PDB file of C-alpha atoms in Angstrom:
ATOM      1  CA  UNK A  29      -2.327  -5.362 -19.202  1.00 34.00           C
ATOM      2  CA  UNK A  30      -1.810  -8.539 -17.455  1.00 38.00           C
ATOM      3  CA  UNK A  31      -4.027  -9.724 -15.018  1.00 42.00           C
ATOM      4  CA  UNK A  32      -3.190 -13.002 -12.541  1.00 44.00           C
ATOM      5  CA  UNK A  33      -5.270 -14.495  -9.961  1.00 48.00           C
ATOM      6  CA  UNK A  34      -5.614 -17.821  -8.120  1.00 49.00           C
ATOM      7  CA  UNK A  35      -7.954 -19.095 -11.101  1.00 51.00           C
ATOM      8  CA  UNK A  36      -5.800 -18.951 -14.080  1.00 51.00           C
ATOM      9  CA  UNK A  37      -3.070 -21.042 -12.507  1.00 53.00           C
ATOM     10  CA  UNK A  38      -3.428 -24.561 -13.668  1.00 56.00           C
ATOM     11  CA  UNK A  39      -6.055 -26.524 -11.254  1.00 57.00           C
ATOM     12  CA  UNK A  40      -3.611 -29.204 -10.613  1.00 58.00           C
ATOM     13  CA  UNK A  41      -0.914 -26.325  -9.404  1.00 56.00           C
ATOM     14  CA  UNK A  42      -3.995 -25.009  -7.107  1.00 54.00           C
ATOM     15  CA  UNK A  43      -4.771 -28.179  -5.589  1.00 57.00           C
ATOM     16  CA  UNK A  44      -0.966 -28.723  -4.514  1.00 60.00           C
ATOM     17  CA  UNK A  45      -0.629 -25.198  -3.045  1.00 63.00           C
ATOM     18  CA  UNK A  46      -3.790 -24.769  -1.740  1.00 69.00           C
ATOM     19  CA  UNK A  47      -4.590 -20.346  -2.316  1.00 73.00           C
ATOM     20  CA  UNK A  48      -6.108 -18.861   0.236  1.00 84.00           C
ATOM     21  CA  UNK A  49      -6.922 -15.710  -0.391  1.00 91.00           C
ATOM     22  CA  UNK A  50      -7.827 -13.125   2.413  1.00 95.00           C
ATOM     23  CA  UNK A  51      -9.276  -9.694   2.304  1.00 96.00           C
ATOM     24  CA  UNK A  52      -7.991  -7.226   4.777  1.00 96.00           C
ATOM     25  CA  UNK A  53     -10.144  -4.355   6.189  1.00 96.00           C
ATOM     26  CA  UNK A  54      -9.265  -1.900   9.177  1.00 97.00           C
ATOM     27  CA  UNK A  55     -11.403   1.305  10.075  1.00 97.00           C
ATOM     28  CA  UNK A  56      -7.748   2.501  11.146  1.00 97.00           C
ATOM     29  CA  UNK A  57      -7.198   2.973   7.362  1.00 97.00           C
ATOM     30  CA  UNK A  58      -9.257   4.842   4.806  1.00 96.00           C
ATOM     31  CA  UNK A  59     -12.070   2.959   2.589  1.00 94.00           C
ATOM     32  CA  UNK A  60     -11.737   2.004  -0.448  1.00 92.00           C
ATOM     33  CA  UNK A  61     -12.966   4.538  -2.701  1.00 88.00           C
ATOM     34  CA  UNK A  62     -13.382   2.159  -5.289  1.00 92.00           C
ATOM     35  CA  UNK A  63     -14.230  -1.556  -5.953  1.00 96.00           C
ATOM     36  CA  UNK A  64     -11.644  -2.861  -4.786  1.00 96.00           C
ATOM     37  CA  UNK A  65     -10.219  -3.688  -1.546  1.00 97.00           C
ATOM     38  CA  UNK A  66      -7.666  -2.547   1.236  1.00 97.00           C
ATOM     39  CA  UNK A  67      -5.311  -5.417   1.245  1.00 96.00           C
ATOM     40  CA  UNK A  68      -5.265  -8.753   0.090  1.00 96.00           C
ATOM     41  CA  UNK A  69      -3.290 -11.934   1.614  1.00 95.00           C
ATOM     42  CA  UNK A  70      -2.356 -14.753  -0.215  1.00 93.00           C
ATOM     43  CA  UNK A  71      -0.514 -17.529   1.557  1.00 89.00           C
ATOM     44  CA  UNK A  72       1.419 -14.975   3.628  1.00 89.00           C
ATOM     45  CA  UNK A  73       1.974 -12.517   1.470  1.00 94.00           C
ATOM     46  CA  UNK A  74       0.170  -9.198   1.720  1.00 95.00           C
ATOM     47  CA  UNK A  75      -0.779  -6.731  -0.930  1.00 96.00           C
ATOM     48  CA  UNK A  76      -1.695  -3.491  -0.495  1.00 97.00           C
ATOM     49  CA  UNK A  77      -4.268  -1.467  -2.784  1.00 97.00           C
ATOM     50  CA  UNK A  78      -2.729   2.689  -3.155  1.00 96.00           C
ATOM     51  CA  UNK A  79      -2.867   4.618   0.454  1.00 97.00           C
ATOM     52  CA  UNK A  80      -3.446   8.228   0.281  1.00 98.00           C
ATOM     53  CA  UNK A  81      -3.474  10.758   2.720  1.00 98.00           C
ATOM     54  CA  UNK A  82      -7.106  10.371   4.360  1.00 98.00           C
ATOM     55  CA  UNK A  83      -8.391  10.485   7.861  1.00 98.00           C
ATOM     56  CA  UNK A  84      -9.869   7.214   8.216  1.00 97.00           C
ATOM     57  CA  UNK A  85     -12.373   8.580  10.720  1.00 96.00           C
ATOM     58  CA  UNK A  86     -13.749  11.830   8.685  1.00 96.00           C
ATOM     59  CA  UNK A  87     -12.658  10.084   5.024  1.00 95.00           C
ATOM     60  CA  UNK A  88     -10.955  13.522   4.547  1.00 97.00           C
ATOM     61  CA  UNK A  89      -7.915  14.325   2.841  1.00 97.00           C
ATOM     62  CA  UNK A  90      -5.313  15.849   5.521  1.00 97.00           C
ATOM     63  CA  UNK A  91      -2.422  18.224   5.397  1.00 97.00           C
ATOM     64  CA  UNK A  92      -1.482  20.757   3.157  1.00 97.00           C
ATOM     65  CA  UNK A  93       2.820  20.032   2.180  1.00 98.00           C
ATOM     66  CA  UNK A  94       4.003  16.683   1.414  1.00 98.00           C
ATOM     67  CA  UNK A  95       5.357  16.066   4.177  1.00 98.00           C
ATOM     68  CA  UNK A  96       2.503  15.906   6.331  1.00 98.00           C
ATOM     69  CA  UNK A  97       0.657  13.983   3.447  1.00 98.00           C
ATOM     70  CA  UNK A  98       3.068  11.532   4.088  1.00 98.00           C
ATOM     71  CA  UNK A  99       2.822  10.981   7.724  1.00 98.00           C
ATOM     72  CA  UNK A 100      -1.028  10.547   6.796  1.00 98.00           C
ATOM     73  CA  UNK A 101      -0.119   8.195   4.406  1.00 98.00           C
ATOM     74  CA  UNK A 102       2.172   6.071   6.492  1.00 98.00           C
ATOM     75  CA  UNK A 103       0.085   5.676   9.218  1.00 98.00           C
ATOM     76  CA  UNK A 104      -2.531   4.483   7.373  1.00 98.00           C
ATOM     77  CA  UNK A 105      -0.129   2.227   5.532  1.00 98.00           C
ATOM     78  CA  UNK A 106       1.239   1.206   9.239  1.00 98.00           C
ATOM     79  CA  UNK A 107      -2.224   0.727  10.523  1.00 98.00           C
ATOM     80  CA  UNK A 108      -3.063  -1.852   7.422  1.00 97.00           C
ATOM     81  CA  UNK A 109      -0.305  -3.993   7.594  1.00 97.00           C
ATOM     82  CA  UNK A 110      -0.899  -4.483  11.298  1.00 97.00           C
ATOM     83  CA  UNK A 111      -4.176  -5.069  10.574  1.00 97.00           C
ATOM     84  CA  UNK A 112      -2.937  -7.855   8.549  1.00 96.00           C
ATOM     85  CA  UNK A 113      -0.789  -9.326  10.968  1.00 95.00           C
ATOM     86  CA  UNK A 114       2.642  -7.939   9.728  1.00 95.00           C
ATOM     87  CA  UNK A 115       4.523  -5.409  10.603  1.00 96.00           C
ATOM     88  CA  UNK A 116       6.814  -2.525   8.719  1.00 96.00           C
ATOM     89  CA  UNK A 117       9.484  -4.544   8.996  1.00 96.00           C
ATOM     90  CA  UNK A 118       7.912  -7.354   7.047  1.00 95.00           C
ATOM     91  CA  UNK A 119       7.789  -5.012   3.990  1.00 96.00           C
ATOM     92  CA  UNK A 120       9.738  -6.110   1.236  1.00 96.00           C
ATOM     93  CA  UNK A 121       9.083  -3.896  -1.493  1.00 97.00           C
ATOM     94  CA  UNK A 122       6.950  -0.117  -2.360  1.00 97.00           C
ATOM     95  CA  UNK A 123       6.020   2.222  -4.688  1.00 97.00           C
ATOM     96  CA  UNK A 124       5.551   5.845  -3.985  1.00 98.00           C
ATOM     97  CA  UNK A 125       3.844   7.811  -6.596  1.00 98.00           C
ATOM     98  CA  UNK A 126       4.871  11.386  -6.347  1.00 98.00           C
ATOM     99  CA  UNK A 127       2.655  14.458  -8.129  1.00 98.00           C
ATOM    100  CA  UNK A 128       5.968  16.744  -7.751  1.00 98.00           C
ATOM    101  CA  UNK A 129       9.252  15.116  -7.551  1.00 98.00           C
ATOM    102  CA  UNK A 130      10.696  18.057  -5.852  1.00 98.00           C
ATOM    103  CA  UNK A 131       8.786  16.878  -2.509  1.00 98.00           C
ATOM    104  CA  UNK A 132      11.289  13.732  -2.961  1.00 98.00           C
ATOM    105  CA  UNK A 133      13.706  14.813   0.210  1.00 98.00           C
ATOM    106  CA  UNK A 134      10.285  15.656   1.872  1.00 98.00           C
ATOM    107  CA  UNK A 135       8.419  12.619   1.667  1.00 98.00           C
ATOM    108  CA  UNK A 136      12.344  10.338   2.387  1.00 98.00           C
ATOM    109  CA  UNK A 137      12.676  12.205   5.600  1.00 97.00           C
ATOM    110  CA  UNK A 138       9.092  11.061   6.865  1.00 98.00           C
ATOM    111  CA  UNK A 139       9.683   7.265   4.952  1.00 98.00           C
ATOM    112  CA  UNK A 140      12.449   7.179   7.318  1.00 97.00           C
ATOM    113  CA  UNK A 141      10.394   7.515   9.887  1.00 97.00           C
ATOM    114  CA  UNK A 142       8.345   4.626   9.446  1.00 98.00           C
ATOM    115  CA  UNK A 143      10.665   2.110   7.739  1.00 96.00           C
ATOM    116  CA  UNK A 144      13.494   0.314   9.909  1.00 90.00           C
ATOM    117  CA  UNK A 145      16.700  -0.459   8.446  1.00 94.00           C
ATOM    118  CA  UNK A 146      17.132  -2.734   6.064  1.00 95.00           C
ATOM    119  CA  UNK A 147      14.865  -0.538   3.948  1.00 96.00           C
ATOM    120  CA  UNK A 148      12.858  -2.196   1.624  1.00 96.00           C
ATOM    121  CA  UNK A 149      13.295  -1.856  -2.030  1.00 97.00           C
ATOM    122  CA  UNK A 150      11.842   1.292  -3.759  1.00 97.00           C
ATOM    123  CA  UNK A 151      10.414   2.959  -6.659  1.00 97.00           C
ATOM    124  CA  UNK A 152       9.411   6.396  -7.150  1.00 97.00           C
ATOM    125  CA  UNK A 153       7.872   7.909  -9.459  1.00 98.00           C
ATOM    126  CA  UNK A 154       6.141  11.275 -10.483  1.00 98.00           C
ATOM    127  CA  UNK A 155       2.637  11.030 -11.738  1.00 98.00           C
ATOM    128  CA  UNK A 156       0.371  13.803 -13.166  1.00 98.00           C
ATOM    129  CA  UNK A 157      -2.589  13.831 -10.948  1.00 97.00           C
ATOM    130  CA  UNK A 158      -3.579  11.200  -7.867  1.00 97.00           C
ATOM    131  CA  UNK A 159      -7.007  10.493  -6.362  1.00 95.00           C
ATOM    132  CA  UNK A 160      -8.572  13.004  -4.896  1.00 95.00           C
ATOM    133  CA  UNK A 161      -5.376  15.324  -5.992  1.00 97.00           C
ATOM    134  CA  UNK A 162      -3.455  14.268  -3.248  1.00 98.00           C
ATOM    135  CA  UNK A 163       0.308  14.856  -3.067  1.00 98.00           C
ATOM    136  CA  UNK A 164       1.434  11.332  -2.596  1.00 98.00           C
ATOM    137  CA  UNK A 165       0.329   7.931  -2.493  1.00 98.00           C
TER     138      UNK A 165
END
């Protein structure tokens, strides 16, 4: 596993560019669960830890199909990059882990939803078991 941050470029590189690295927080998205945090920006890029499909206000896991996992999950994903400054638009590229690929059509018709044309690139993939044992994330 490969790990980067700001500190093992060369200090000469870091002077030039000047990293600025800022966390991102929102109560309009769920906690981290973890040590880690929600979002990170980097010279105007954002990244974005895994969203799952918790209420932000009770810190429970909603909705029963993936479907309405999803909606959880892009709202909270919605509500973070505003929080950031961005938008959905902005988003260049995502992941989507999947614990059933047969909720594929499922979660694309509520992606769709959220994510104007030109969609951004993609990967999905099915995983054996998420946080919490959501559906998605």
């Amino acid at each position: 596993m490969a790990v980067y941050s700001y500190n093992n470029i060369n200090s000469n590189y870091r002077k030039e560019r000047k990293f600025m690295k800022n966390i991102i927080k929102t109560d309009k998205a769920p906690a981290a669960i973890g040590p880690y945090s929600q979002a990170v920006e980097v010279n105007g890029m954002v990244y974005t830890s895994g969203v799952i499909p918790v209420d932000p206000a009770t810190g429970e896991t909603t909705g029963s199909t993936a479907a309405d996992q999803a909606e959880q999950v892009f709202s909270n994903l919605k509500n973070l990059i505003e929080a950031s400054g961005a938008a959905m638009e902005n988003i260049i590229k995502t992941v989507v882990f999947l614990k059933d690929m047969e909720d594929f059509a499922a979660v694309n018709g509520v992606y769709a939803k959220y994510f104007p044309q030109p969609y951004p690139a993609r990967s999905c993939v099915e995983v054996a078991r998420l946080p919490k044992d959501v559906l998605l994330e």
